[in-house]
Amino acid sequence: MTIDETLSMTATGTPAAPRSGRLRPLSLREVTLRDGFWQRRQQVNRNTSLAHIEHWIERTGWLANFTVAPESRRGREFSDSEIYKLLEAMAWELGREPDPGLRARYDRIVAVVAAAQLPDGYLNTRFGRAGQPPRWSDLEWGHELYCLGHLIQAAVARARTGHPDDLLVLVARRAADLVCEVFADAGVCGHAEIEPALVELYRVTGERRYLEQARLFVERRGNQVLDDIEFGRSYFQDDVPVRDAEVLRGHAVRAVYLAAGTVDVAVETGDDELLAAVVRQWRAAVSRRTYLTGGIGSRHQDEAFGDDFVLPPDRAYSETCAAVGSVMLAWRLLLAEGDPRYADLIERILFNVIATSPSDDGTRFFYTNTLHQRVLGTEPGADTQVPRAASTLRAPWFEVSCCPTNLARTFAALTAYIATTDDDGVQLHQYTAADVGVTLPGDRRVAFRVDTDYPATGRITVRITESPGTPWTLTLRIPPWATGATLMTSDGGVTEVAPGSARLRRVFTPGELVILDLPLHPRLTVADPRVDAVRGCAAVERGPIVYCAESVDLPAGVALDALRLTPSLTDTPGAVLATCEVTALPDENWPYSGTPSPLPARRSPATAVIPLRPYHSWAGRGPSTMRVWIPIKTLSGTT
Amino acid sequence: MTIDETLSMTATGTPAAPRSGRLRPLSLREVTLRDGFWQRRQQVNRNTSLAHIEHWIERTGWLANFTVAPESRRGREFSDSEIYKLLEAMAWELGREPDPGLRARYDRIVAVVAAAQLPDGYLNTRFGRAGQPPRWSDLEWGHELYCLGHLIQAAVARARTGHPDDLLVLVARRAADLVCEVFADAGVCGHAEIEPALVELYRVTGERRYLEQARLFVERRGNQVLDDIEFGRSYFQDDVPVRDAEVLRGHAVRAVYLAAGTVDVAVETGDDELLAAVVRQWRAAVSRRTYLTGGIGSRHQDEAFGDDFVLPPDRAYSETCAAVGSVMLAWRLLLAEGDPRYADLIERILFNVIATSPSDDGTRFFYTNTLHQRVLGTEPGADTQVPRAASTLRAPWFEVSCCPTNLARTFAALTAYIATTDDDGVQLHQYTAADVGVTLPGDRRVAFRVDTDYPATGRITVRITESPGTPWTLTLRIPPWATGATLMTSDGGVTEVAPGSARLRRVFTPGELVILDLPLHPRLTVADPRVDAVRGCAAVERGPIVYCAESVDLPAGVALDALRLTPSLTDTPGAVLATCEVTALPDENWPYSGTPSPLPARRSPATAVIPLRPYHSWAGRGPSTMRVWIPIKTLSGTT
């Protein structure tokens, strides 16, 4: 296959385009979001967040780093990558919908970046110039390959959206060539990212040495090739080879980026054992190291996974970028294996972490996503760069500002995660108003429109708009909580469909309707008893949405910590009303005692009906305390 | 009062010798430990740990730093302080019981330290020489004043134990004079410690400017006089003036050292408002930010207090040094106010943190003291310097090795915390075999012997050995858990005494016995419902001892996480036998569900009798998983 063939295949591309696998991704031109939960967020990202990010990379000097003298460089060692992630977001946006103004902004930044590239392809503002450390002298912390990985991802986005000869693509290829040259025999980066990027560049260009270099990086890591550090080598997954590891561990973003790149390598090289290793680690992490929101990472100290079942709501790290990487990983596994459980996790992460991080107006972000806020946060000023990841209110920018740009590229490419195709039909994974149109093998054109206000209600209407005269299969994901879901077809037939996948294979007629009803009752969820931190608590979920209680919704004089959830939940638009007992809280000199303190409320308990709202909207009404996991009223009536 | 008068008063000294207060401390010569729980540990410290520490400060080069060229300096910025803490420990030991060999070792180290002092009194191996940062150029992280504080504490120990003209005392005074000169108008140290040290030096020397300088440091901090840092200024208590703060916060060791120094300043200046501020903060911290063990600090990231009630057992930091500082603080408050609750906390910390950290042989130490170990640790080799505080098994030494030396000085001076005196008698605070002899005002000689194997059993026998012919008061602390304690006197009378203080005022006769019986039944303890991390769990305590379950004690096939505690506890020597239900653990792909998983064990529950052992002995039999808080069997039988 020549380079040109490859490029034309992916001209209206998508992130992650494997050459084999059970499912094939659709491009940003084959799916279009219409007004709904995700399209609104995608539009805010395009119309506001991109400019917000441009403002901050100017203001912080991170863009100027590409032009100023070395001694004037500002920002952390990975700040180049924020520029690249912004470019990737812009590239996907331009691919979805051209805009001359956006194009000019994109071109201007690309020109700045390109001008900083050295003749041999090296590109990094922090290393290698006068007064700076030498190139590749700090693989543990330097982030040089990490930055180039994001550069390459941006270039891939541009190439896949019809611009294979864009200046950025040339820049990225020269950088990638240098990487292949320098790292042929040894070395990996302390932060995985170059791995998936190189495979994607291989997919775009057909250049096998990029794939081979990615494979080398994946296989090398885990053999103690990096120096030991305070957090231990597990921090950057250099403790155990990826082929042998049993669970995702260490720094959460690094872990999921590496796993995503490993899937890419495994799929392209046909290495089933390697793929199985990632599946095993993913399953272990999902079953023992994942928050109810789908978020990962319970350690602030090293932004890392904790031990199994260490998932404290009040010290949840659940970094936004880890959620982004977790979507990247689950998406690749979905394409490779077709199992809807991957799409289940993607939905959970999208609605409960990705949707939680940004403010409604797209100019403030949570870096970490705690599940329990005990004290009122303070809202940082609009001009304030927050010094670090802190579980306070959403902030405009961070000294380590990886999350806003990571969200930007995710929202810009979100369209790609809605549906997939295979030889026999189309699989609809995520439910949001959209138009889907795809040409199946044999030039069979299939198109349909999805109408829904999900997750507000559970009705998803699929109207077939184009269909060949031959049978094809429409596959609809039935989430695991959707027991009792029904499928109604134009002939009036109603079928109950079990969680998993509902497959409808037939000769569809344009105009025909398929109506999926997912039951969206509020439900109480409890955790595995080994998640000690939430013993005796329940969370409320409704469909894919995790709910929370916020102090701003409480009656005067009722403390968040005094609530005891009962099974009485009432569904209303926008909120689930929960009847709670309100207990008295002890007032002790010492918080440990032989018997529960006598609580006056126990004999004649006060009750209150508390509105619980979607977790992703929390702190949208100013400072508040909040909890997702709420203690349940026990039989004995004790605490 | 002249300097000489002061010195003679404190010639057989004690740590913390305030000039006023409800109670007066006894010196290391007025109390002698005899064979028992604490004397054994004190002997191991003297006979083994001191030499172990000397070995490591040689091996790491931290002692050689005082003689080598600046560029050869090794270790962290605070390594000088480890030498000073060792000297303090040696000084107390020499004060308790002379030993020519130990004296020679002490003198050798003092000579090395003294030779490094500059003519103007400056002494620090990390700053101020060629190629090093200038003096006082990094108050936030440099630890210069912190190190000098420990130097002064060592000198105070030496002066108070009969050597006011020791070379180390002269060195410390010159350093203190320089500090008063340099910091007259501005500046505090990022790590409190100089504050209590300067007050103590004032107490030893009568030199008021040391007290005044300590007062300035105490009042200055909290007014944002240090640069902001990633963890926020609360990390070094520079967020709120100590006079205004409501609770201990930030880095736990810094917080309690500062509070201890503040009590010292308040007591010596008669500043009741300042003392009340510390009492307020102490009460808030004890009631909302303290582990069952008495340990403090729940954040690994910044070794800090968490928010109120954030006390996860599995991420407990509970640094050994924070426990040392917490004893220093509570002891000063006890002397100032006389309230036995301070001694209650001291007892809890001593038995459950201070006794936990070192191995039985005194050559390995826990830096952090977790209350829940989920995975088997690995035992570091005897030659291994552990890179950082990790909740693994006890280690011989650490890169940040503050804890071994802090324990050494605490064990060496432990004798001082047993009893106090006032004009009317003697207060016995801690129960361990000991001889106590003191001269009350009016030259009234009082002496008694304490016999007990507490905490194994609860009988404490006090035999009066010397007594004047006039009445005096023997006060015995009755711990809060000791409901039903009885006091038997020689006349055969038995009186039930309530928790708090039992006061016996009379003309005692030599030979007379006072027998206190503290009931030591195992008991179940639950936590304030706001300590979410241990909801639905109980801990087992017996007397002052916190117990734990260790995997090494479990029958084959029983997992620690499967235990459900029932109220059935049986006291046996060395262990409490707990009857537990053994539940089946779920095997899920996703750890959250609508209803508890069907657990086969529920219908016909397996039970096991598990020996729980004192927490302080955990990990003494090799790698083990462990938990202090164990889920309790609930009425509904669910998890």
Tab-separated table of C-alpha atoms in Angstrom, chain A residues 535, chain B residues 522-526 536-541 547-549 554 559-570 576-583 606-612 627-635 638-639:
chain	number	residue	atom	x	y	z
A	535	ARG	CA	-18.726	0.828	53.374
B	522	PRO	CA	-11.039	-6.101	75.397
B	523	ARG	CA	-13.541	-3.661	73.982
B	524	LEU	CA	-14.989	-2.759	70.619
B	525	THR	CA	-14.481	0.820	69.528
B	526	VAL	CA	-16.341	2.620	66.758
B	536	GLY	CA	-19.263	-0.050	59.584
B	537	CYS	CA	-15.999	-1.102	61.202
B	538	ALA	CA	-14.838	-1.509	64.749
B	539	ALA	CA	-11.422	-1.677	66.307
B	540	VAL	CA	-10.482	-3.736	69.317
B	541	GLU	CA	-8.760	-2.040	72.204
B	547	TYR	CA	-5.097	-4.302	68.534
B	548	CYS	CA	-4.937	-5.462	64.940
B	549	ALA	CA	-5.492	-8.522	62.776
B	554	LEU	CA	-5.276	-16.327	59.770
B	559	ALA	CA	-8.586	-13.579	53.639
B	560	LEU	CA	-8.172	-10.610	55.933
B	561	ASP	CA	-10.827	-8.751	53.955
B	562	ALA	CA	-13.344	-11.536	54.520
B	563	LEU	CA	-13.463	-11.113	58.311
B	564	ARG	CA	-16.580	-9.675	59.935
B	565	LEU	CA	-16.098	-8.900	63.590
B	566	THR	CA	-18.709	-10.055	66.087
B	567	PRO	CA	-18.979	-8.828	69.681
B	568	SER	CA	-17.420	-12.055	70.930
B	569	LEU	CA	-13.965	-11.202	72.254
B	570	THR	CA	-11.919	-13.332	74.622
B	576	VAL	CA	-7.511	-11.048	72.095
B	577	LEU	CA	-9.402	-13.864	70.432
B	578	ALA	CA	-12.110	-12.481	68.180
B	579	THR	CA	-14.864	-14.605	66.754
B	580	CYS	CA	-15.380	-13.468	63.195
B	581	GLU	CA	-17.727	-14.431	60.465
B	582	VAL	CA	-15.887	-15.264	57.299
B	583	THR	CA	-17.756	-13.953	54.306
B	606	ALA	CA	-18.334	-19.781	58.359
B	607	THR	CA	-16.748	-18.485	61.495
B	608	ALA	CA	-13.182	-18.342	62.629
B	609	VAL	CA	-11.551	-17.362	65.880
B	610	ILE	CA	-8.802	-14.940	65.042
B	611	PRO	CA	-6.081	-13.807	67.425
B	612	LEU	CA	-5.757	-10.044	67.433
B	627	ARG	CA	-5.889	-4.060	59.651
B	628	VAL	CA	-6.843	-2.208	62.813
B	629	TRP	CA	-10.391	-1.398	61.725
B	630	ILE	CA	-12.357	-4.528	60.902
B	631	PRO	CA	-15.823	-4.557	59.329
B	632	ILE	CA	-18.488	-5.574	61.777
B	633	LYS	CA	-21.193	-8.114	61.142
B	634	THR	CA	-24.351	-6.154	60.554
B	635	LEU	CA	-27.863	-7.149	61.510
B	638	THR	CA	-24.876	-7.883	54.342
B	639	THR	CA	-21.369	-6.726	53.862
